[in-house]
Amino acid sequence: FVQQLIDQRSSGADDDVVEMAGDIHHRVLVNETARGDVVVLRFDITDLVRNTRETEQSQSRLTAAMQAFPDPMGIYDRAGRLVMCNNAYRDCMSNDRVQMRRGQHFREIYSDAMDEGLLIEPPEGRAALFDRIDHENNSGKAAIIDHELPGDRHHRTYGAMAENGDVVIVRND
């Protein structure tokens, strides 16, 4: 086993995670001392690999469920930054899906939507709207907001505060 690791290193292979039978995973660190001695450290990372795999599967399921939902839906963290959203949300808030990105603040997303004519600026103005959303989110409850859209259409945005402080937004007619 050690000779195989040494051979991998001398051939330029960088793989330091070894998968063994039974879904067992080890991280192996190999170093050669100045005298030519080889030091090998091996750590069992099976739980880490399995937990990472489960997290990725959960993330994939959540993303697929959000994309299957026909209404615009987004999740913002407690600081107001976009965590994730479905394509319906991207389409209703931006003329360019690429323009919206993870970590973008809701104020920027809403401002861009108003600038692009996807939302009509409320009579009280953007700043008052943003302050109201901030106030309601900071008080532990998410905002319910009525939006006027071009063409005399109206949508309501429902927010729900998640246990971790994230705000889940669903927008519908």
Short mmCIF file of C-alpha atoms in Angstrom, two decimals:
data_model
loop_
_atom_site.label_atom_id
_atom_site.label_comp_id
_atom_site.label_asym_id
_atom_site.label_seq_id
_atom_site.Cartn_x
_atom_site.Cartn_y
_atom_site.Cartn_z
CA PHE A 1 0.00 0.00 0.00
CA VAL A 2 2.74 2.47 0.96
CA GLN A 3 4.79 1.58 -2.13
CA GLN A 4 1.71 2.19 -4.30
CA LEU A 5 1.36 5.67 -2.74
CA ILE A 6 5.03 6.44 -3.32
CA ASP A 7 4.71 5.28 -6.93
CA GLN A 8 1.64 7.50 -7.40
CA ARG A 9 3.57 10.50 -6.07
CA SER A 10 6.58 9.87 -8.26
CA SER A 11 4.31 9.58 -11.31
CA GLY A 12 2.83 12.99 -10.56
CA ALA A 13 -0.57 11.75 -9.36
CA ASP A 14 -2.16 14.14 -6.89
CA ASP A 15 -4.97 11.91 -5.65
CA ASP A 16 -4.64 11.74 -1.89
CA VAL A 17 -8.07 10.27 -1.20
CA VAL A 18 -8.18 6.50 -1.34
CA GLU A 19 -11.48 4.68 -1.76
CA MET A 20 -11.48 1.15 -0.42
CA ALA A 21 -14.00 -1.67 -0.51
CA GLY A 22 -17.19 -1.10 1.43
CA ASP A 23 -17.42 2.64 0.76
CA ILE A 24 -14.49 3.35 3.09
CA HIS A 25 -12.46 6.49 2.36
CA HIS A 26 -9.07 7.57 3.66
CA ARG A 27 -7.05 10.73 3.08
CA VAL A 28 -3.37 9.93 2.75
CA LEU A 29 -0.58 12.44 3.12
CA VAL A 30 2.86 11.39 1.91
CA ASN A 31 6.01 13.41 2.44
CA GLU A 32 9.66 12.69 1.96
CA THR A 33 12.18 14.03 4.45
CA ALA A 34 15.52 15.57 3.52
CA ARG A 35 17.20 12.26 4.39
CA GLY A 36 14.97 10.38 1.99
CA ASP A 37 12.67 8.86 4.61
CA VAL A 38 9.01 8.67 3.63
CA VAL A 39 6.36 9.73 6.12
CA VAL A 40 2.80 8.52 5.48
CA LEU A 41 -0.21 9.74 7.43
CA ARG A 42 -3.58 8.12 6.82
CA PHE A 43 -6.88 9.54 8.10
CA ASP A 44 -10.26 7.85 7.95
CA ILE A 45 -12.58 10.38 6.25
CA THR A 46 -15.43 7.96 5.54
CA ASP A 47 -17.98 9.94 7.58
CA LEU A 48 -16.93 13.19 5.90
CA VAL A 49 -17.30 11.69 2.40
CA ARG A 50 -20.68 10.12 3.22
CA ASN A 51 -22.00 13.34 4.83
CA THR A 52 -20.80 15.39 1.85
CA ARG A 53 -22.55 12.99 -0.52
CA GLU A 54 -25.79 13.21 1.51
CA THR A 55 -25.59 17.02 1.57
CA GLU A 56 -25.08 17.15 -2.20
CA GLN A 57 -28.07 14.82 -2.72
CA SER A 58 -30.25 16.97 -0.43
CA GLN A 59 -29.17 20.12 -2.26
CA SER A 60 -29.94 18.47 -5.59
CA ARG A 61 -33.42 17.42 -4.38
CA LEU A 62 -34.18 20.91 -3.06
CA THR A 63 -33.04 22.54 -6.30
CA ALA A 64 -35.10 20.11 -8.40
CA ALA A 65 -38.18 20.71 -6.23
CA MET A 66 -37.80 24.49 -6.51
CA GLN A 67 -37.37 24.29 -10.29
CA ALA A 68 -40.49 22.10 -10.59
CA PHE A 69 -42.56 24.68 -8.69
CA PRO A 70 -44.31 26.87 -11.29
CA ASP A 71 -44.55 30.00 -9.12
CA PRO A 72 -41.56 32.28 -8.62
CA MET A 73 -39.71 31.21 -5.49
CA GLY A 74 -36.54 32.44 -3.85
CA ILE A 75 -34.62 32.07 -0.60
CA TYR A 76 -32.74 34.95 1.00
CA ASP A 77 -30.48 34.74 4.04
CA ARG A 78 -31.09 36.90 7.10
CA ALA A 79 -28.82 39.61 5.64
CA GLY A 80 -31.06 39.85 2.55
CA ARG A 81 -28.69 38.07 0.14
CA LEU A 82 -30.05 35.61 -2.43
CA VAL A 83 -29.27 32.01 -1.51
CA MET A 84 -31.14 30.29 -4.33
CA CYS A 85 -34.17 30.69 -6.55
CA ASN A 86 -36.02 28.92 -9.32
CA ASN A 87 -36.06 29.96 -12.95
CA ALA A 88 -39.59 31.36 -12.62
CA TYR A 89 -38.27 33.81 -10.02
CA ARG A 90 -35.32 34.71 -12.24
CA ASP A 91 -37.68 35.31 -15.17
CA CYS A 92 -40.02 37.58 -13.21
CA MET A 93 -37.22 39.60 -11.60
CA SER A 94 -34.75 39.96 -14.46
CA ASN A 95 -34.65 40.14 -18.24
CA ASP A 96 -31.30 38.35 -18.03
CA ARG A 97 -31.16 35.19 -15.87
CA VAL A 98 -27.38 35.48 -15.65
CA GLN A 99 -27.67 38.93 -14.10
CA MET A 100 -29.12 37.46 -10.88
CA ARG A 101 -26.52 35.71 -8.82
CA ARG A 102 -26.14 34.05 -5.47
CA GLY A 103 -25.23 36.54 -2.76
CA GLN A 104 -26.90 39.47 -4.52
CA HIS A 105 -28.88 41.67 -2.11
CA PHE A 106 -32.67 41.82 -2.47
CA ARG A 107 -32.50 45.62 -2.80
CA GLU A 108 -30.36 45.28 -5.92
CA ILE A 109 -32.60 42.56 -7.40
CA TYR A 110 -35.78 44.56 -6.77
CA SER A 111 -34.19 47.79 -8.05
CA ASP A 112 -33.03 46.05 -11.23
CA ALA A 113 -36.55 44.60 -11.73
CA MET A 114 -38.02 48.09 -11.39
CA ASP A 115 -35.40 49.57 -13.73
CA GLU A 116 -36.17 46.86 -16.32
CA GLY A 117 -39.92 47.51 -16.09
CA LEU A 118 -40.70 44.12 -14.56
CA LEU A 119 -42.04 45.74 -11.39
CA ILE A 120 -43.64 49.15 -11.07
CA GLU A 121 -42.06 51.30 -8.38
CA PRO A 122 -44.49 51.62 -5.46
CA PRO A 123 -46.01 55.05 -4.72
CA GLU A 124 -44.06 55.28 -1.44
CA GLY A 125 -40.80 54.74 -3.35
CA ARG A 126 -38.11 52.07 -3.27
CA ALA A 127 -36.46 53.18 -0.07
CA ALA A 128 -39.70 52.97 1.91
CA LEU A 129 -40.46 49.53 0.43
CA PHE A 130 -36.98 48.26 1.29
CA ASP A 131 -37.19 49.69 4.81
CA ARG A 132 -40.56 47.97 5.33
CA ILE A 133 -39.17 44.64 4.15
CA ASP A 134 -36.12 45.04 6.39
CA HIS A 135 -38.28 45.99 9.38
CA GLU A 136 -40.61 43.02 8.98
CA ASN A 137 -37.75 40.58 8.40
CA ASN A 138 -35.82 41.93 11.41
CA SER A 139 -38.91 41.62 13.60
CA GLY A 140 -38.98 37.88 12.93
CA LYS A 141 -41.76 37.81 10.39
CA ALA A 142 -41.45 37.93 6.66
CA ALA A 143 -43.27 40.55 4.62
CA ILE A 144 -46.36 40.15 2.48
CA ILE A 145 -46.07 42.60 -0.40
CA ASP A 146 -48.44 43.43 -3.22
CA HIS A 147 -46.69 44.29 -6.49
CA GLU A 148 -48.08 46.10 -9.46
CA LEU A 149 -46.76 44.83 -12.75
CA PRO A 150 -47.02 46.36 -16.20
CA GLY A 151 -50.31 45.74 -17.97
CA ASP A 152 -52.47 46.26 -14.85
CA ARG A 153 -51.36 42.92 -13.39
CA HIS A 154 -50.89 42.40 -9.68
CA HIS A 155 -48.89 39.81 -7.76
CA ARG A 156 -48.54 39.14 -4.09
CA THR A 157 -45.26 38.06 -2.58
CA TYR A 158 -45.49 35.90 0.52
CA GLY A 159 -42.51 35.54 2.76
CA ALA A 160 -41.99 32.91 5.42
CA MET A 161 -39.25 33.03 8.01
CA ALA A 162 -37.38 29.73 8.25
CA GLU A 163 -36.06 28.43 11.55
CA ASN A 164 -32.50 29.46 10.61
CA GLY A 165 -33.55 33.03 9.78
CA ASP A 166 -33.70 32.60 5.99
CA VAL A 167 -36.67 34.14 4.24
CA VAL A 168 -38.51 32.01 1.69
CA ILE A 169 -40.33 34.10 -0.93
CA VAL A 170 -43.18 32.82 -3.10
CA ARG A 171 -44.85 35.15 -5.59
CA ASN A 172 -48.23 34.49 -7.19
CA ASP A 173 -51.21 36.20 -8.85
#
